Short mmCIF file of C-alpha atoms in Angstrom, two decimals:
data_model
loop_
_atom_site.label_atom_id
_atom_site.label_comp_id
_atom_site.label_asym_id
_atom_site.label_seq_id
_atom_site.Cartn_x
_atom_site.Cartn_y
_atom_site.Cartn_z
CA UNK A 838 0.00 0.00 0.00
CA UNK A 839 1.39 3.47 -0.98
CA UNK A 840 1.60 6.00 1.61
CA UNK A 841 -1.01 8.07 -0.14
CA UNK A 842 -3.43 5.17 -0.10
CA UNK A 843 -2.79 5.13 3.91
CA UNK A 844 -4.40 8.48 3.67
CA UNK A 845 -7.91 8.97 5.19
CA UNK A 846 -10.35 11.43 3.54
CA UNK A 847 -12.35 13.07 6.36
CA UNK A 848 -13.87 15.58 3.94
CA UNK A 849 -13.44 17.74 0.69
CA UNK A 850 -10.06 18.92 1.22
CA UNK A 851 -8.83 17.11 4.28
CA UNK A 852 -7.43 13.89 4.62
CA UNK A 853 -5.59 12.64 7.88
CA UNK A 854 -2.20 10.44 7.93
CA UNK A 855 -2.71 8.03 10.86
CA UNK A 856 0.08 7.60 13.08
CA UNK A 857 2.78 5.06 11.41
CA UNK A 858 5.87 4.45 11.99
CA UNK A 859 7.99 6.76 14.54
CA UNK A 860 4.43 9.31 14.05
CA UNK A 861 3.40 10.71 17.58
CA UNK A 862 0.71 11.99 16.21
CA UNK A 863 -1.90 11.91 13.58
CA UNK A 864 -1.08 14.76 10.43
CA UNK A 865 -3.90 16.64 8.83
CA UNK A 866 -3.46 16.82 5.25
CA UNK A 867 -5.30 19.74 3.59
CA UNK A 868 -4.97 18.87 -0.28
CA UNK A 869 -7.57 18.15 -2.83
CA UNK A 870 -7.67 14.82 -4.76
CA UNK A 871 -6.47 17.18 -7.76
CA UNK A 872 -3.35 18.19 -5.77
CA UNK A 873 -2.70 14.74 -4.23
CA UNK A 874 -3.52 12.73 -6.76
CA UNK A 875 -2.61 15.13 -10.13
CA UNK A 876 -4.09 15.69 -12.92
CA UNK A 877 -2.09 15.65 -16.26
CA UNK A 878 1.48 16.84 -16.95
CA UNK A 879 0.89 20.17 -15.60
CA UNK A 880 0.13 18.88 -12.11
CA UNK A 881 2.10 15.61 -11.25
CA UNK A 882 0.39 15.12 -7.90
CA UNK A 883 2.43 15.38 -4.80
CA UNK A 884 5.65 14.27 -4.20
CA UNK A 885 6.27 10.74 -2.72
CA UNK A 886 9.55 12.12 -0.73
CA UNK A 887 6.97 14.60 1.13
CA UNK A 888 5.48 11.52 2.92
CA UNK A 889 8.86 10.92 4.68
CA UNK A 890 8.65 14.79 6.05
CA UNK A 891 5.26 14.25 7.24
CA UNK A 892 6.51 11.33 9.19
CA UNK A 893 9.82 13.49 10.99
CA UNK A 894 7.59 16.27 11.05
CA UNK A 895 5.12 13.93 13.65
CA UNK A 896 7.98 12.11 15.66
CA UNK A 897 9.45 15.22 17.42
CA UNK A 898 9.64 14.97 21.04
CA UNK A 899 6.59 17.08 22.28
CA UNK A 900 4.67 17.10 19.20
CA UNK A 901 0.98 17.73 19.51
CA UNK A 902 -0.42 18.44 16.43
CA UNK A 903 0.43 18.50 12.85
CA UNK A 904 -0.90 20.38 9.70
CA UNK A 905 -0.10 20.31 5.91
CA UNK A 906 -1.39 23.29 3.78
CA UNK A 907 -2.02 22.62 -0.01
CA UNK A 908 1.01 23.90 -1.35
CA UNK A 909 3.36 21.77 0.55
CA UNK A 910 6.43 20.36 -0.95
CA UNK A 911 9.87 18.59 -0.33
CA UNK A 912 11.48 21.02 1.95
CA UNK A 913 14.48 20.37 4.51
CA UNK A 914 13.76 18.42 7.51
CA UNK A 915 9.51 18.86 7.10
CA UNK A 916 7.93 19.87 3.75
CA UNK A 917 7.57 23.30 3.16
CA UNK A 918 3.88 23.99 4.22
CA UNK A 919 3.77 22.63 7.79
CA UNK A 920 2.92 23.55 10.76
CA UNK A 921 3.89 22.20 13.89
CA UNK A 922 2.54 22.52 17.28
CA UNK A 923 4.95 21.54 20.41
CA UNK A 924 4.86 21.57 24.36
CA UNK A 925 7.72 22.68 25.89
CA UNK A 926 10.39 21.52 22.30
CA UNK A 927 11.59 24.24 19.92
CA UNK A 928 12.25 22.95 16.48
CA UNK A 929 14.52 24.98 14.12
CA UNK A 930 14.26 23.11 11.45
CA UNK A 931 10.37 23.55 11.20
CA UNK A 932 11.23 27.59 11.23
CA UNK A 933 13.78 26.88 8.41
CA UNK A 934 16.70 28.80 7.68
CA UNK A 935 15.06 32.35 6.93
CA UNK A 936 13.79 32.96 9.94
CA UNK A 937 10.78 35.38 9.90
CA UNK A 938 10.48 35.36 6.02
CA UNK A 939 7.41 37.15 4.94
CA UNK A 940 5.12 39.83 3.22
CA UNK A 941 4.11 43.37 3.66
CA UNK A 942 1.26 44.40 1.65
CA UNK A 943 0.95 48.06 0.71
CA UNK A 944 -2.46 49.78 -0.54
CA UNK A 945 -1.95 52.74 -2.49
CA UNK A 946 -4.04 55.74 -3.88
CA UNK A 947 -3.58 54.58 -7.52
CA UNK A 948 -5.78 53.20 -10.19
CA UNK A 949 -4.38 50.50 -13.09
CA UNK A 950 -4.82 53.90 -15.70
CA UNK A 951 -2.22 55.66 -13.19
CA UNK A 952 -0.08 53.63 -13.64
CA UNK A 953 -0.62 52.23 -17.82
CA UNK A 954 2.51 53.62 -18.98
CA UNK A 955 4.96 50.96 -19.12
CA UNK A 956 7.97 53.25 -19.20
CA UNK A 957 6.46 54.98 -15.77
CA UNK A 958 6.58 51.67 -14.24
CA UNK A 959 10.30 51.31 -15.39
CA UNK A 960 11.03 54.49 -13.81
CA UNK A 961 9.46 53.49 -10.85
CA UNK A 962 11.62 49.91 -10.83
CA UNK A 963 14.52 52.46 -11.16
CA UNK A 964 13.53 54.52 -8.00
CA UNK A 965 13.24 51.43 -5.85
CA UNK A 966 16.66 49.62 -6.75
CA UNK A 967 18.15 53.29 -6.17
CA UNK A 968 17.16 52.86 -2.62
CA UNK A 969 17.47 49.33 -1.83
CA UNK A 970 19.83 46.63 -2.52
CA UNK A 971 18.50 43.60 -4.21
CA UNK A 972 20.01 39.95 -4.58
CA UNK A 973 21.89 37.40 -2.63
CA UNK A 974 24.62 38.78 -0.19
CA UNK A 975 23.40 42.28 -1.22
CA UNK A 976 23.88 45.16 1.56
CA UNK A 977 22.31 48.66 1.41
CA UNK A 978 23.24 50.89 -1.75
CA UNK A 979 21.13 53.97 -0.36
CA UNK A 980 19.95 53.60 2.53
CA UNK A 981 16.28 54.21 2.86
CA UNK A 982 16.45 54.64 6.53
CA UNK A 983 19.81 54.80 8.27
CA UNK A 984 20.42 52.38 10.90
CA UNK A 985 23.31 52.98 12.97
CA UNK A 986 24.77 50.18 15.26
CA UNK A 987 22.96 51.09 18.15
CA UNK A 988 19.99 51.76 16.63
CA UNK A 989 20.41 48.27 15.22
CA UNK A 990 20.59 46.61 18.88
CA UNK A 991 16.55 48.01 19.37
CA UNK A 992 15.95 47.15 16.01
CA UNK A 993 16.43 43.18 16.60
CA UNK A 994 14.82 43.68 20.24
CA UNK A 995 12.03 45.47 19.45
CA UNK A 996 11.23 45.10 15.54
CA UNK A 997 8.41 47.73 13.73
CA UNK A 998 7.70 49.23 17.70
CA UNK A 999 12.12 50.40 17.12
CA UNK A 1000 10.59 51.88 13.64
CA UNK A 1001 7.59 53.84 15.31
CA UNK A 1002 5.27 51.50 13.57
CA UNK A 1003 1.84 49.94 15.35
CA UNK A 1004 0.42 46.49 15.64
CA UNK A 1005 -2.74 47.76 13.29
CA UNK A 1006 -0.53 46.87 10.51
CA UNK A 1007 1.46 44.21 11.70
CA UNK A 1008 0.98 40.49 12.42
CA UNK A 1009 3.04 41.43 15.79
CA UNK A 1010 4.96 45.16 15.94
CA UNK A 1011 8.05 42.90 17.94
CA UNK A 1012 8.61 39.21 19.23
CA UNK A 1013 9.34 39.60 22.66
CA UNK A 1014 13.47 38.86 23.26
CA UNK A 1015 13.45 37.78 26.85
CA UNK A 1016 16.79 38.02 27.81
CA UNK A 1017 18.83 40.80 26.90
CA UNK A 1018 22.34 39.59 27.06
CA UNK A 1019 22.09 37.00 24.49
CA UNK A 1020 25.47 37.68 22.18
CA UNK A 1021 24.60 37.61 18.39
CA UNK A 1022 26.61 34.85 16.75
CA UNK A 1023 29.64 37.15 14.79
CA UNK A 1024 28.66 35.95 11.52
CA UNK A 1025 25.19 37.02 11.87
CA UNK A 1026 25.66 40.33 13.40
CA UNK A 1027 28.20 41.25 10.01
CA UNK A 1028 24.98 40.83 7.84
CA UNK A 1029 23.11 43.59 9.94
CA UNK A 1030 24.17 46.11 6.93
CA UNK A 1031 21.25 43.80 4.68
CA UNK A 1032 18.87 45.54 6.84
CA UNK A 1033 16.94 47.03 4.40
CA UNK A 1034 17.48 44.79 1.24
CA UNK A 1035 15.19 42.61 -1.12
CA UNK A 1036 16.99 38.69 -1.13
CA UNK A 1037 17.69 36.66 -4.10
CA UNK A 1038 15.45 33.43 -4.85
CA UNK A 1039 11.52 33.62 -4.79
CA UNK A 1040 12.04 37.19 -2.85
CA UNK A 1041 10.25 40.02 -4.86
CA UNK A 1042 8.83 43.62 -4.78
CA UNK A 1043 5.82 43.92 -6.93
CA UNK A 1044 3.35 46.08 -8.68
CA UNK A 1045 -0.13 44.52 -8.39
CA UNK A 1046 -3.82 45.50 -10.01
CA UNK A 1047 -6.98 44.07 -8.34
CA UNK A 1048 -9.94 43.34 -10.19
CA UNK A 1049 -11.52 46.61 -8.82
CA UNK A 1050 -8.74 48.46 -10.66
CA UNK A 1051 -6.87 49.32 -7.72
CA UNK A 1052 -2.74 49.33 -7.58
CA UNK A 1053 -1.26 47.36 -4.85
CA UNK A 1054 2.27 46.56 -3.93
CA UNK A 1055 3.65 42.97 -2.64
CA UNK A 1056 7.17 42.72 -1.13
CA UNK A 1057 8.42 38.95 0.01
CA UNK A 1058 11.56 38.76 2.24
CA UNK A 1059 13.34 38.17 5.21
CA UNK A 1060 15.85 37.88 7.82
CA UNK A 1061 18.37 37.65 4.89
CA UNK A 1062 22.11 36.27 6.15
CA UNK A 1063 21.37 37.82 9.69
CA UNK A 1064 18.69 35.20 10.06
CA UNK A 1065 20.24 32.50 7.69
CA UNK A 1066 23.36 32.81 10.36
CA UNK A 1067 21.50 32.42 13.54
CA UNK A 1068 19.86 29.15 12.31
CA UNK A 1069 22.80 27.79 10.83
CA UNK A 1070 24.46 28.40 14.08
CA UNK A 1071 21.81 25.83 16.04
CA UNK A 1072 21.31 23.33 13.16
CA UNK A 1073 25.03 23.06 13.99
CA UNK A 1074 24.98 23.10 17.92
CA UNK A 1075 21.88 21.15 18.24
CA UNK A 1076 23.03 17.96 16.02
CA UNK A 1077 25.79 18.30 18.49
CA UNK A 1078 23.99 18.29 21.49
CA UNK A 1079 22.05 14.99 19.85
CA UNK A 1080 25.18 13.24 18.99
CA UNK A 1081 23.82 13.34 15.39
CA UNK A 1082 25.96 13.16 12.18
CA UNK A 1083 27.24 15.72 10.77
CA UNK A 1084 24.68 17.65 8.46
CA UNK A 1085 21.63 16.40 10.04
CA UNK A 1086 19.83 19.60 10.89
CA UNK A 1087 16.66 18.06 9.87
CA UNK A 1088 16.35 16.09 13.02
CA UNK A 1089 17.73 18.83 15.86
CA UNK A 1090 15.01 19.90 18.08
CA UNK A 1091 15.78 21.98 21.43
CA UNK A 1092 14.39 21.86 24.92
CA UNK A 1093 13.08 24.88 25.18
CA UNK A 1094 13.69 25.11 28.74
CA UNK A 1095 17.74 23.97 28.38
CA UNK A 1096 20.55 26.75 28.20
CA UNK A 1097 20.91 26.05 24.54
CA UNK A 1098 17.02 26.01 23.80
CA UNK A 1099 16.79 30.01 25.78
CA UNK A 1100 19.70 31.29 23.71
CA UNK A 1101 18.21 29.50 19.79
CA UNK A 1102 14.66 31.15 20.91
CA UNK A 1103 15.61 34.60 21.63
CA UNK A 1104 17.78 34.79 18.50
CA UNK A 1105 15.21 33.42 16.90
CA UNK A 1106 13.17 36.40 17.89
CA UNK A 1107 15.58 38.88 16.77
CA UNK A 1108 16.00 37.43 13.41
CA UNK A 1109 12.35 37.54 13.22
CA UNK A 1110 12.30 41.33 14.72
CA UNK A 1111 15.22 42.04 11.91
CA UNK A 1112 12.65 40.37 8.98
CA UNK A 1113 9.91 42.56 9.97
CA UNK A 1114 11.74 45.74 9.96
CA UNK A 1115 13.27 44.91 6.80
CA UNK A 1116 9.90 44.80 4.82
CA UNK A 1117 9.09 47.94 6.51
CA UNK A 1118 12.12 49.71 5.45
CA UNK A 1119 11.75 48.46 2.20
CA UNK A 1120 8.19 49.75 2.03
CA UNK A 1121 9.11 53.02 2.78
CA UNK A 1122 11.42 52.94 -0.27
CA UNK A 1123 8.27 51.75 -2.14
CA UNK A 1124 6.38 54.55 -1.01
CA UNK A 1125 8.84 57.22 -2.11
CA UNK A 1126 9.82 55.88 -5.25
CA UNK A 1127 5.75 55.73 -5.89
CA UNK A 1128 5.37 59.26 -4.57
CA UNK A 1129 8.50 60.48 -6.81
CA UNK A 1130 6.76 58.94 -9.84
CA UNK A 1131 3.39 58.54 -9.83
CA UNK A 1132 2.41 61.16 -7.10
CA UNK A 1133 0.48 58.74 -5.18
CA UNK A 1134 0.34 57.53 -1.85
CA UNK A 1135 1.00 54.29 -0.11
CA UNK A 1136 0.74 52.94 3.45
CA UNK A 1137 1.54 49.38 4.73
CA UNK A 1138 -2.10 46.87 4.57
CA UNK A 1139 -0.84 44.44 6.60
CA UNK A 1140 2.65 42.67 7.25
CA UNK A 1141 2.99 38.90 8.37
CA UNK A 1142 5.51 36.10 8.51
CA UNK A 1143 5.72 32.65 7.20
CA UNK A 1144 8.85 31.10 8.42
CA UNK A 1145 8.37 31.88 11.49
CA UNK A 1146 7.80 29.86 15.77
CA UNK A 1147 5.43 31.34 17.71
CA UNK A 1148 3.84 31.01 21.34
CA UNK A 1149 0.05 30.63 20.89
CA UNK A 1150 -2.33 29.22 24.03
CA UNK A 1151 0.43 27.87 25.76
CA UNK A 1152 2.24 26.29 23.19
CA UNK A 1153 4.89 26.39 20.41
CA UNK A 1154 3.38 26.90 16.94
CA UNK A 1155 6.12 26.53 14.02
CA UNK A 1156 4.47 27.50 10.75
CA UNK A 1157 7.33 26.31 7.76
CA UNK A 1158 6.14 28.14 4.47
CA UNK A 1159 2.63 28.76 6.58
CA UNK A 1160 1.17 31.82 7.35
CA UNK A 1161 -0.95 32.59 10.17
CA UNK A 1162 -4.42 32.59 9.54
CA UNK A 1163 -6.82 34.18 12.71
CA UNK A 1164 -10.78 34.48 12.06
CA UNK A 1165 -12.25 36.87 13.37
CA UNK A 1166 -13.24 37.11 17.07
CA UNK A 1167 -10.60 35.21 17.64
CA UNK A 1168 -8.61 36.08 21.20
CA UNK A 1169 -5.34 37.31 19.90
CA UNK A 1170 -7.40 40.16 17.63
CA UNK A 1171 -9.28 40.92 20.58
CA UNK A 1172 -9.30 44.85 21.15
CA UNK A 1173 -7.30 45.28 17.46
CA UNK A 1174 -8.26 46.69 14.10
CA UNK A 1175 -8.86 42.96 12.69
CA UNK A 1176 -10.84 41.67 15.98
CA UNK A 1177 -14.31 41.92 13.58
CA UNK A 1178 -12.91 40.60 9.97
CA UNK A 1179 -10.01 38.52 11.06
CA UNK A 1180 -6.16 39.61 9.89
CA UNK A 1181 -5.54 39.76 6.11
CA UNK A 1182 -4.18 36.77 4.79
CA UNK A 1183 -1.09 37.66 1.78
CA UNK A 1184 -0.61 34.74 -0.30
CA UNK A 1185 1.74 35.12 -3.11
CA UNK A 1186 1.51 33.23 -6.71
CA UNK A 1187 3.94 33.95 -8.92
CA UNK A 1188 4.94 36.43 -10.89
CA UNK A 1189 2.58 35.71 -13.96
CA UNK A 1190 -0.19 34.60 -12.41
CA UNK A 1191 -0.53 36.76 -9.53
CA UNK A 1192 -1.15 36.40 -6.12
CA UNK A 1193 -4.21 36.94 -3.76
CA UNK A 1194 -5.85 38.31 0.37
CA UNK A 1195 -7.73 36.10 2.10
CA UNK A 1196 -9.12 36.11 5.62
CA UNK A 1197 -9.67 32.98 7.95
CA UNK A 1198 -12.80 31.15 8.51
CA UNK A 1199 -13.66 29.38 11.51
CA UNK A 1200 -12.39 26.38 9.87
CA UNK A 1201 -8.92 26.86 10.13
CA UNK A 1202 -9.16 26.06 13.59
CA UNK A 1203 -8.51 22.35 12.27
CA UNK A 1204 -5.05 23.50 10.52
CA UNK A 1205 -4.05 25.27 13.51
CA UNK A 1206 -4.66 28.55 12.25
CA UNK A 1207 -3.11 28.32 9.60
CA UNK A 1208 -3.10 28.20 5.27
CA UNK A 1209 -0.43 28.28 2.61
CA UNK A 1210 1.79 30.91 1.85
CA UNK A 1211 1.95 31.07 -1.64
CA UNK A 1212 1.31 28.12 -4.42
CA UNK A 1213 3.80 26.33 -3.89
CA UNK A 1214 7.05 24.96 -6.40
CA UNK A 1215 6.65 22.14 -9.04
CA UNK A 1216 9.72 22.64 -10.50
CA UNK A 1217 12.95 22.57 -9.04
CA UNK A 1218 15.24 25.16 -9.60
CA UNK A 1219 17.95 23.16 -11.43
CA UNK A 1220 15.12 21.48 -13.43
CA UNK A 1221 13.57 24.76 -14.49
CA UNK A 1222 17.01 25.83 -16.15
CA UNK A 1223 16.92 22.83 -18.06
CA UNK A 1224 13.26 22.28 -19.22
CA UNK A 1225 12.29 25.76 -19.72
CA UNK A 1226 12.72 28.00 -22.90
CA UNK A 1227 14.06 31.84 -22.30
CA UNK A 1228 13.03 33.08 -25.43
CA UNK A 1229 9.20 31.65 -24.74
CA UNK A 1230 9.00 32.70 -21.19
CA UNK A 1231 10.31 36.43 -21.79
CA UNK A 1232 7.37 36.32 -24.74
CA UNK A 1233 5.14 35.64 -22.29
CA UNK A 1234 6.26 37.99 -19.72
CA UNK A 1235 6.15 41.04 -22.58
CA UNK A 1236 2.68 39.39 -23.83
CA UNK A 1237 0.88 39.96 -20.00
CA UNK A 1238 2.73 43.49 -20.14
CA UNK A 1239 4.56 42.66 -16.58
CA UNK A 1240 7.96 44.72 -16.35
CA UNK A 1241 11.28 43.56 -14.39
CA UNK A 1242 14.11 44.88 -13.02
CA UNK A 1243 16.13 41.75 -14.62
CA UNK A 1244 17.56 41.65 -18.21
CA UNK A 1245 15.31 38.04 -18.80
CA UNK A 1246 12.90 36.61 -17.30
CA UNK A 1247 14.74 34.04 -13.88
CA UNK A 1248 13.62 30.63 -15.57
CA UNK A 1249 13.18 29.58 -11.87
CA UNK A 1250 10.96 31.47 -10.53
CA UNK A 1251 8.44 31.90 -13.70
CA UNK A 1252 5.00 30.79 -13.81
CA UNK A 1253 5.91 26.99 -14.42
CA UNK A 1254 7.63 26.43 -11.70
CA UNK A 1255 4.86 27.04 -9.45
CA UNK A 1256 1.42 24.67 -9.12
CA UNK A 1257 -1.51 26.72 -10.01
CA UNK A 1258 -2.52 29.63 -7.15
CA UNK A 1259 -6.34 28.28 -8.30
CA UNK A 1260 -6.00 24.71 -7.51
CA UNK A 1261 -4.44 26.21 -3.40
CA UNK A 1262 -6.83 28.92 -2.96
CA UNK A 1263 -9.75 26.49 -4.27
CA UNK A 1264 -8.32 23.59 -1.48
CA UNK A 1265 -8.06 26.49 0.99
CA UNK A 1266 -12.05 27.30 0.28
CA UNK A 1267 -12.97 23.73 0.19
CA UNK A 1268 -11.84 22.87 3.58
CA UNK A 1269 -12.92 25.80 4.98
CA UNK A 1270 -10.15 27.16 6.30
CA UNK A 1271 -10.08 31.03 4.49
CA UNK A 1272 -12.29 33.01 1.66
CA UNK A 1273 -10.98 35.01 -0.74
CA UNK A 1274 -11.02 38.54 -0.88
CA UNK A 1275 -9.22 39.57 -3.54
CA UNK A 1276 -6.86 38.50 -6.61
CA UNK A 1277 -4.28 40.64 -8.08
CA UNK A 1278 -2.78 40.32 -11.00
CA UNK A 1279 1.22 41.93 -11.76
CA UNK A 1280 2.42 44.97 -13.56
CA UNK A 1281 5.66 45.30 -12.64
CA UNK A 1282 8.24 43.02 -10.58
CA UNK A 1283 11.48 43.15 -8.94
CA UNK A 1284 13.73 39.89 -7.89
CA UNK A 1285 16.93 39.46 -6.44
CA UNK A 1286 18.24 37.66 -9.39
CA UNK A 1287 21.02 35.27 -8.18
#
């Protein structure tokens, strides 16, 4: 019997793994039969290597629960789309190595005619990579905001509250760092001059339209190699601590009451303070370069992490490519500007076939509070370079009329490489577990081209 065929369908959308093998715990599965199964050559089905994941992601000491959203895929340790809910264990490998990776949305005062003229929206590209730096390893080329060492130190303690930004626009304005003294690992604390700088990889700033006609701007990124440092630090450390083999940073989990488990938890935090003041930063550099050009207005929508361990009703929640996903009334909202609606929901496509809001139902109780955060790869990087045709995916890219800061289109991250954002966002619907509110489409996009 396949692994698949172990699978339990419990209703349109959801199917439960029983426990088997090392499992501690049952997984909830939140695919459809389209996504499990496939359908055709565009959509293989998932992966058989993800069942293996779902299996370490289940056998951690203190697991409670565990949930799969519907783009899930082979990740490291536990597939990318999990979320994992612990008692007293702290799992670094289920907050991956960008700790606090995420999305700011901004809503601006445009309309799609504002902003028609292609060679605006070039300008406007220009005005944005003048004030950030974009790409792997890339520091600040003009600083949006100037950060100065000690200003840095409140930065990574205190996150959007060091900024003079609110919770009204943030999933949380700072992740409380609970001891003070904690020394930042030396390699970490030389990337704190990324602080204000759009990654390489599947990171992007981008020009949206909704179907109302109204211009929107995305921005996906992290704790960049301040973050990447910190975790690479305790994948290290804590396959020590195990007595595991070298490289095995898929199994490390931390007491989160040990020495070692205190010190991986408040860096955590600052790494995930760092990520959220980086997409502010950078949204301030969107809102100039939009003022500059268009002479329109932008403020932040909403801001929220998906890479990220959090404390919720007593226990650990890591969410692994999985945002968030509170309906409203829940307890956390109480007394905030989403307590009646529930917190926006940013789920990225890609960049040709765009990328949507939601907002939780009561549902999503049953995946922990959580959904997807984006649609989720098909194609591996390497395998994109080979398969795909430049010449037919730049066509493409000029055809739809969406602009980039890059010479060609990166084969990796085009529209093939991703499953179809309809097939998620239907799942997500079909279980339950969030309704959409709107779908935007891309103008103009900017990636950290490796």
């Amino acid at each position: 019997m396949s692994w698949k065929q172990r699978l339990e369908k419990t209703a349109e959308g959801h199917y439960v793994l029983p426990k088997t093998k090392s499992m501690k715990v049952d997984a909830d599965l939140f695919l459809s039969d389209k996504l499990l199964w496939g359908e055709g050559p565009e959509l293989p089905g998932l992966e058989d290597a993800v069942f293996d994941q779902v299996v370490n992601a289940a056998s951690f000491p203190g697991v409670t629960r565990v949930a799969v959203t519907p783009d899930c895929h082979v990740g490291y340790g536990v597939p990318i789309g999990t979320v994992v809910e612990t008692d007293g264990i702290l799992l670094p490998t289920a907050a991956g190595y960008d700790i606090g990776c995420g999305m700011v949305q901004l809503q601006t005062s445009l309309t799609a005619e504002d902003v028609a003229d292609p060679a605006k929206r070039r300008q406007w590209i220009d005005q944005v990579t003048r004030r950030i730096a974009v790409g792997v390893g890339a520091s600040r080329v003009q600083q949006q905001r100037k950060v100065s060492d000690r200003a840095f130190a409140e930065v990574v303690r205190h996150g959007a509250k060091a900024l003079g930004r609110g919770s009204a626009v943030t999933e949380r304005d700072f992740i409380p760092v609970e001891d003070d003294r904690v020394d930042i690992p030396d390699r970490a604390y030389e990337k704190r001059g990324q602080l204000g700088s759009l990654g390489g990889g599947n990171h992007f700033t981008e020009m949206q339209v909704d179907e109302a006609g109204r211009v929107w701007v995305m921005l996906h990124t992290g704790s960049r190699g301040f973050g990447w440092n910190i975790a690479k630090t305790f994948f290290v450390k804590g396959a020590a601590q195990l007595g595991l083999k070298s490289r095995s940073e898929d199994f490390v989990w931390l007491d989160a009451d040990s020495p070692m488990g205190r010190e991986y938890w408040n860096l955590h935090n600052m790494a995930a303070n760092f990520a959220v003041a980086n997409r502010l930063i950078i949204g301030e550099a969107v809102c100039a370069a939009l003022e500059d050009v268009f002479g329109g207005t932008a403020s932040v929508y909403y801001e929220i992490s998906h890479n990220l361990i959090q404390k919720e009703a007593g226990k650990f929640v890591a969410r692994k490519g999985a945002t968030r996903a509170f309906p409203a009334g829940h307890p956390a909202l109480k007394r905030t500007t989403w307590e009646g609606t529930g917190h926006p929901i940013l789920i990225p496509g890609s960049m040709e076939t765009g990328s949507a809001i939601l907002f939780a139902e009561e549902g999503a109780s049953k995946s922990i509070y959580s959904v997807n955060h984006g649609s989720g790869r098909r194609l591996s990087r390497g395998e994109a370079r080979r398969v795909l045709n430049q010449g037919a995916t730049d066509a493409r890219m000029a055809e739809s009329g969406i602009i980039l800061n890059t010479r060609q289109t990166p084969l990796d991250e085009s529209g093939p490489c991703y499953k179809n954002l309809d097939d998620v966002l239907e799942t997500v619907e079909m279980a339950g577990l969030a309704r959409i509110a709107k779908r935007l489409k891309p103008v103009a996009c900017i990636k950290g081209a490796d």
